[in-house]
Coordinates of C-alpha atoms and ligand atoms in Angstrom, one line a residue:
M1039 CA 24.5 70.7 125.6
Y1040 CA 27.9 72.3 127.1
P1041 CA 27.3 76.0 127.1
E1042 CA 31.0 76.6 127.8
A1043 CA 32.3 74.3 125.0
T1044 CA 34.8 75.7 122.5
G1045 CA 34.6 73.1 120.0
E1046 CA 38.3 72.3 120.7
L1047 CA 37.5 68.7 122.0
T1048 CA 35.4 68.0 118.9
N1049 CA 38.2 69.1 116.7
L1050 CA 40.5 66.9 118.6
L1051 CA 38.3 64.0 118.0
Y1052 CA 38.2 64.9 114.3
D1053 CA 41.9 65.1 114.2
I1054 CA 42.0 61.6 115.6
A1055 CA 39.4 60.3 113.1
L1056 CA 41.6 61.8 110.3
A1057 CA 44.7 59.9 111.5
A1058 CA 42.5 56.7 111.7
K1059 CA 41.4 57.2 108.2
I1060 CA 45.0 57.4 107.0
I1061 CA 45.9 54.3 109.2
S1062 CA 43.1 52.2 108.0
G1063 CA 44.1 53.0 104.4
E1064 CA 47.6 51.7 105.2
V1065 CA 46.3 48.6 107.1
R1066 CA 44.0 47.7 104.1
R1067 CA 46.8 47.7 101.7
A1068 CA 49.4 46.3 104.0
G1069 CA 50.1 43.2 101.8
L1070 CA 50.5 45.3 98.6
I1071 CA 53.0 47.9 100.0
D1072 CA 56.3 47.3 101.9
I1073 CA 54.7 47.7 105.3
L1074 CA 54.6 44.5 107.0
G1075 CA 57.0 42.8 109.3
E1076 CA 59.5 44.3 111.8
F1077 CA 60.8 47.9 111.5
G1078 CA 64.1 47.0 113.2
R1079 CA 64.0 48.8 116.4
T1080 CA 62.7 48.0 120.0
N1081 CA 60.3 50.2 121.8
V1082 CA 60.3 51.1 125.6
Q1083 CA 58.2 48.2 126.2
G1084 CA 61.1 45.9 125.0
E1085 CA 59.1 44.9 122.0
A1086 CA 60.2 44.7 118.4
Q1087 CA 58.5 47.7 116.7
Q1088 CA 56.5 46.6 113.6
K1089 CA 56.6 48.9 110.4
L1090 CA 52.9 49.6 111.0
D1091 CA 53.4 50.5 114.6
V1092 CA 55.8 53.3 113.4
V1093 CA 53.6 54.5 110.5
A1094 CA 50.7 54.6 112.8
N1095 CA 52.7 56.5 115.5
E1096 CA 53.9 59.1 113.1
T1097 CA 50.5 59.6 111.5
I1098 CA 48.9 60.4 114.8
K1099 CA 51.7 62.5 116.0
Q1100 CA 51.5 64.5 112.9
A1101 CA 47.7 64.8 112.4
V1102 CA 47.3 65.7 116.2
G1103 CA 50.5 67.6 116.9
H1104 CA 50.1 70.3 114.3
A1105 CA 46.4 70.9 114.9
G1106 CA 46.7 72.9 117.9
R1107 CA 44.3 71.1 120.4
V1108 CA 46.8 69.4 122.6
C1109 CA 49.7 70.7 125.0
V1110 CA 51.6 67.3 125.1
M1111 CA 51.1 63.7 123.9
A1112 CA 52.4 60.2 125.2
S1113 CA 52.5 56.9 123.2
E1114 CA 53.1 53.2 123.6
E1115 CA 55.9 53.6 121.0
D1116 CA 57.7 56.6 122.5
D1117 CA 59.8 56.6 125.8
A1118 CA 59.2 60.3 126.9
P1119 CA 56.2 62.6 126.5
I1120 CA 55.9 64.0 123.1
P1121 CA 56.2 67.7 122.9
V1122 CA 54.0 69.7 120.5
P1123 CA 55.9 70.5 117.3
E1124 CA 57.8 73.9 117.4
G1125 CA 55.5 76.6 116.1
A1126 CA 52.3 74.6 116.5
H1127 CA 49.6 76.3 118.7
I1128 CA 49.6 74.9 122.2
G1129 CA 46.0 73.5 123.2
K1130 CA 44.3 72.6 126.4
Y1131 CA 44.2 68.9 126.0
A1132 CA 46.8 66.0 126.7
L1133 CA 46.4 63.0 124.4
L1134 CA 47.7 59.4 125.3
F1135 CA 47.5 56.6 122.6
D1136 CA 48.5 53.1 121.6
P1137 CA 49.0 53.8 117.8
L1138 CA 48.4 50.0 116.9
D1139 CA 47.2 47.6 119.4
G1140 CA 47.6 43.9 118.6
S1141 CA 51.1 43.9 117.0
S1142 CA 51.2 40.2 117.0
N1143 CA 48.2 40.1 114.5
I1144 CA 49.3 42.8 112.1
D1145 CA 51.2 40.4 109.6
V1146 CA 48.3 37.9 109.7
N1147 CA 45.3 40.1 108.8
V1148 CA 43.5 39.9 112.1
S1149 CA 41.9 42.9 113.5
I1150 CA 44.2 45.4 115.0
G1151 CA 43.3 48.8 116.5
T1152 CA 44.3 52.4 117.8
I1153 CA 43.3 53.2 121.5
F1154 CA 43.2 56.8 122.9
S1155 CA 42.7 59.0 125.9
V1156 CA 42.3 62.5 126.5
H1157 CA 42.6 64.6 129.6
R1158 CA 42.3 68.4 130.2
R1159 CA 45.7 69.9 131.1
V1160 CA 46.5 70.6 134.9
T1161 CA 49.4 72.7 134.3
A1162 CA 48.9 76.4 133.9
D1163 CA 50.2 77.0 130.2
G1164 CA 53.0 76.6 127.9
L1165 CA 54.3 73.2 126.7
G1166 CA 52.5 70.4 128.7
T1167 CA 54.4 68.1 131.0
L1168 CA 54.2 64.6 132.5
E1169 CA 52.0 66.0 135.2
D1170 CA 49.2 66.4 132.5
L1171 CA 49.7 63.0 131.3
L1172 CA 49.7 61.1 134.7
Q1173 CA 46.1 61.6 135.6
P1174 CA 43.7 58.9 137.0
G1175 CA 41.3 57.5 134.4
R1176 CA 38.3 58.9 136.0
K1177 CA 39.5 62.4 135.0
Q1178 CA 39.4 61.5 131.3
V1179 CA 37.4 64.0 129.2
A1180 CA 37.2 61.4 126.2
A1181 CA 38.6 58.2 125.4
G1182 CA 38.0 55.6 122.6
Y1183 CA 39.5 53.2 120.0
V1184 CA 39.3 52.3 116.4
I1185 CA 39.2 48.8 115.0
Y1186 CA 40.8 48.1 111.6
G1187 CA 38.7 44.9 111.0
S1188 CA 36.2 43.6 108.3
S1189 CA 35.2 47.4 108.6
T1190 CA 36.8 50.3 110.3
V1191 CA 34.8 51.2 113.4
L1192 CA 35.4 54.2 115.8
V1193 CA 34.0 53.9 119.2
Y1194 CA 34.4 56.9 121.7
S1195 CA 32.8 58.6 124.8
V1196 CA 33.0 62.0 126.3
G1197 CA 31.3 60.8 129.3
D1198 CA 27.7 60.8 127.9
G1199 CA 27.3 57.4 126.7
V1200 CA 29.2 55.4 124.0
H1201 CA 28.9 56.2 120.2
C1202 CA 29.9 53.9 117.4
F1203 CA 30.8 54.9 113.9
T1204 CA 31.5 52.9 110.7
L1205 CA 34.0 54.3 108.2
E1206 CA 32.2 54.5 104.9
P1207 CA 35.0 54.1 102.3
T1208 CA 33.1 55.5 99.3
I1209 CA 33.0 59.0 101.0
G1210 CA 35.8 58.7 103.4
E1211 CA 33.5 59.7 106.4
F1212 CA 32.8 57.9 109.8
L1213 CA 28.9 57.5 109.8
L1214 CA 27.1 56.8 113.1
H1215 CA 25.7 53.4 113.4
D1216 CA 25.0 53.3 117.1
A1217 CA 24.4 56.4 119.3
D1218 CA 24.2 54.8 122.7
A1219 CA 26.1 51.4 122.9
K1220 CA 25.3 49.3 126.0
T1221 CA 26.8 46.0 127.2
P1222 CA 24.8 43.3 128.8
P1223 CA 25.3 43.0 132.6
T1224 CA 26.6 39.4 132.0
G1225 CA 27.7 37.7 128.8
K1226 CA 28.6 34.2 127.1
Y1227 CA 32.4 34.9 126.4
Y1228 CA 35.3 34.8 128.5
S1229 CA 38.6 36.1 126.9
V1230 CA 42.0 35.2 128.4
N1231 CA 45.3 33.8 127.2
E1232 CA 45.0 30.3 129.0
S1233 CA 48.5 29.3 128.0
N1234 CA 49.6 31.3 131.1
Y1235 CA 47.3 29.3 133.4
M1236 CA 50.3 27.7 135.2
R1237 CA 51.6 31.2 136.0
W1238 CA 48.3 32.5 137.5
T1239 CA 47.3 32.8 141.2
D1240 CA 44.7 30.1 142.4
G1241 CA 42.0 32.8 142.2
Y1242 CA 42.3 33.3 138.4
R1243 CA 42.5 29.5 137.9
T1244 CA 39.2 29.1 140.0
V1245 CA 37.6 31.9 137.8
V1246 CA 38.6 30.0 134.5
D1247 CA 37.5 26.7 136.0
R1248 CA 34.3 28.2 137.1
F1249 CA 33.8 29.8 133.4
K1250 CA 34.5 26.3 132.0
G1251 CA 31.9 24.7 134.3
L1252 CA 34.7 22.8 135.9
D1253 CA 33.8 23.8 139.5
G1254 CA 31.0 21.2 139.7
D1255 CA 28.5 23.7 141.1
G1256 CA 26.3 23.7 138.0
N1257 CA 27.1 27.3 137.1
E1258 CA 26.2 28.3 133.6
K1259 CA 29.4 27.7 131.5
K1260 CA 30.7 30.5 129.2
N1261 CA 32.2 30.0 125.8
A1262 CA 36.0 31.0 125.2
R1263 CA 37.0 33.6 122.7
Y1264 CA 40.6 35.2 122.5
I1265 CA 41.8 37.0 119.4
G1266 CA 45.1 38.4 121.0
S1267 CA 44.1 42.0 119.9
L1268 CA 43.0 43.7 123.1
V1269 CA 40.7 46.2 121.2
A1270 CA 39.1 43.4 119.0
D1271 CA 38.4 41.2 122.1
F1272 CA 37.2 44.2 124.1
H1273 CA 34.7 45.2 121.3
R1274 CA 33.3 41.9 120.8
N1275 CA 32.6 41.6 124.5
L1276 CA 31.2 45.2 124.6
L1277 CA 28.5 44.2 122.0
T1278 CA 27.7 40.6 123.1
G1279 CA 28.5 40.7 126.9
G1280 CA 31.3 38.9 128.4
V1281 CA 34.7 39.4 130.3
F1282 CA 38.2 40.0 129.2
M1283 CA 41.1 39.3 131.5
Y1284 CA 44.8 39.9 131.4
P1285 CA 45.9 38.7 134.9
A1286 CA 49.1 39.5 136.6
D1287 CA 51.1 36.1 136.8
S1288 CA 54.6 34.8 138.0
K1289 CA 56.2 36.2 134.8
S1290 CA 54.4 39.7 134.8
P1291 CA 53.5 40.6 138.3
N1292 CA 52.0 43.6 137.1
G1293 CA 50.3 42.1 134.2
K1294 CA 51.1 43.0 130.6
L1295 CA 48.7 45.8 129.5
R1296 CA 49.4 49.5 130.1
L1297 CA 47.3 51.6 132.4
L1298 CA 47.2 54.8 130.8
Y1299 CA 46.6 54.3 127.1
E1300 CA 45.1 50.7 127.1
A1301 CA 43.2 49.8 130.3
A1302 CA 42.0 53.3 131.4
P1303 CA 40.4 54.5 128.1
L1304 CA 38.7 51.2 127.5
A1305 CA 37.5 51.2 131.4
F1306 CA 36.0 54.6 130.6
I1307 CA 34.1 53.0 127.6
A1308 CA 33.2 49.9 129.5
E1309 CA 31.4 52.1 132.4
Q1310 CA 29.8 54.5 130.1
A1311 CA 28.3 51.4 128.4
G1312 CA 27.2 50.1 131.7
G1313 CA 30.0 47.6 132.2
A1314 CA 32.9 47.7 134.6
A1315 CA 36.8 47.4 134.7
S1316 CA 39.1 46.4 137.5
D1317 CA 42.5 45.5 138.2
G1318 CA 41.2 42.4 140.0
R1319 CA 40.6 44.5 143.1
R1320 CA 40.4 48.3 142.3
R1321 CA 38.3 50.0 139.9
I1322 CA 40.7 50.9 137.1
L1323 CA 39.6 54.4 136.8
D1324 CA 40.7 55.0 140.3
V1325 CA 44.3 53.9 139.9
D1326 CA 46.6 56.8 140.5
P1327 CA 49.4 56.5 137.7
T1328 CA 53.0 57.0 138.7
E1329 CA 54.8 56.2 135.6
L1330 CA 54.0 56.7 131.8
H1331 CA 54.3 53.1 130.7
Q1332 CA 53.1 51.5 134.0
R1333 CA 51.4 48.1 133.6
T1334 CA 48.2 46.8 135.1
P1335 CA 46.2 43.6 135.6
L1336 CA 42.9 44.0 133.6
V1337 CA 39.5 42.4 134.1
I1338 CA 36.9 44.3 131.8
G1339 CA 33.5 43.8 130.3
S1340 CA 30.0 43.0 131.6
R1341 CA 29.4 44.5 135.1
D1342 CA 28.3 41.1 136.9
D1343 CA 31.0 39.2 135.4
V1344 CA 33.7 41.6 136.3
G1345 CA 32.1 41.7 139.8
L1346 CA 32.1 37.8 140.1
V1347 CA 35.9 37.8 139.1
A1348 CA 36.7 40.1 141.8
K1349 CA 34.4 38.3 144.4
I1350 CA 36.3 35.0 143.4
L1351 CA 39.7 36.6 143.6
T1352 CA 39.0 38.0 147.2
E1353 CA 37.6 34.7 148.4
V1354 CA 40.5 32.6 147.0
D1355 CA 43.4 34.9 147.0
G1356 CA 42.6 37.0 149.9
A1357 CA 41.7 40.8 149.9
G1358 CA 45.2 41.6 149.0
E1359 CA 46.8 45.1 150.4
Ligands
FBP1187 P1 50.3 45.8 121.9 O1 50.1 45.0 120.6 O2 49.8 47.2 121.6 O3 51.6 45.8 122.4 O4 49.2 45.3 122.9 C1 49.4 44.3 123.7 C2 48.5 43.0 123.1 O5 48.8 42.8 121.7 C3 47.1 43.2 123.4 O6 46.5 43.7 122.2 C4 46.6 41.9 123.6 O7 45.5 41.6 124.3 C5 47.8 41.1 124.3 O8 49.0 42.0 123.9 C6 48.0 39.8 123.7 O9 49.1 39.3 124.7 P2 49.4 37.7 124.7 O10 50.1 37.5 123.3 O11 50.5 37.7 125.8 O12 48.0 36.9 124.9

């Protein structure tokens, strides 16, 4: 397949899978071990860190940092780039990750997940830098996520389709269950936190009114589904078709979700599955990052649904800058 391949990327994906197995074990026993609730610290996002956020973060840093495939890492839970531990081999990849997505659902046993993005380094050698991390999504060499739900599922792409695995707990291995996942061009679900409706632009209100069949144009109505864990909402829509939105609004003018370790990796997966992802106007994978924890509006899922949202936003809110 890739004659120049060294196996380093494959091994990095194995390192991430190992971390996911450990995190999955912790999540499954969460109610039995002192791992629920707040850790007592606030992260760079201004959010109260959950104990499981910290456990997942440390697990990934340990499993990947010492394994010698990366030159630098970045996490939702760490302000600054994470250097490779002293003495560890310095690899050719940069890893960005959200160690535990869906924090508000951790303590209530609702699906949560881990999201990751891999870039090839752009700096020559030595320890990697911010430059290796601040790359547009189209430059990703791999991306994916893990869902800790009724089963633990790993979904990733290296730019050659989307592959889905389920963790077989009796042997502790991820087994392939879908070699080439595809998302329908349009779907039956829309997913958005409607409690923010009054803060949205007229464009986003028009979109949701349309999906509810309130626009009086007789367009087919969609059904609403919103779990409040990005990975879980994304995964459902990936399989069944549909569109997830986290708009910018009067309180969060750049949206809530993070570009580099939430929107860009999921956009990579969406496009590889035949879907699409935008910030309402631009293709997410073409957004050039300027900050490690920058936020972005996100519209992601079935290609025609994402296209329809962009069309309505342009018609109602104007083409923007
Ligand atoms: P983190 O939990 O990683 O901070 O992610 C943000 C998130 O929980 C997403 O998973 C989810 O889609 C969104 O925030 C929910 O936000 P809200 O509660 O505002 O709808």
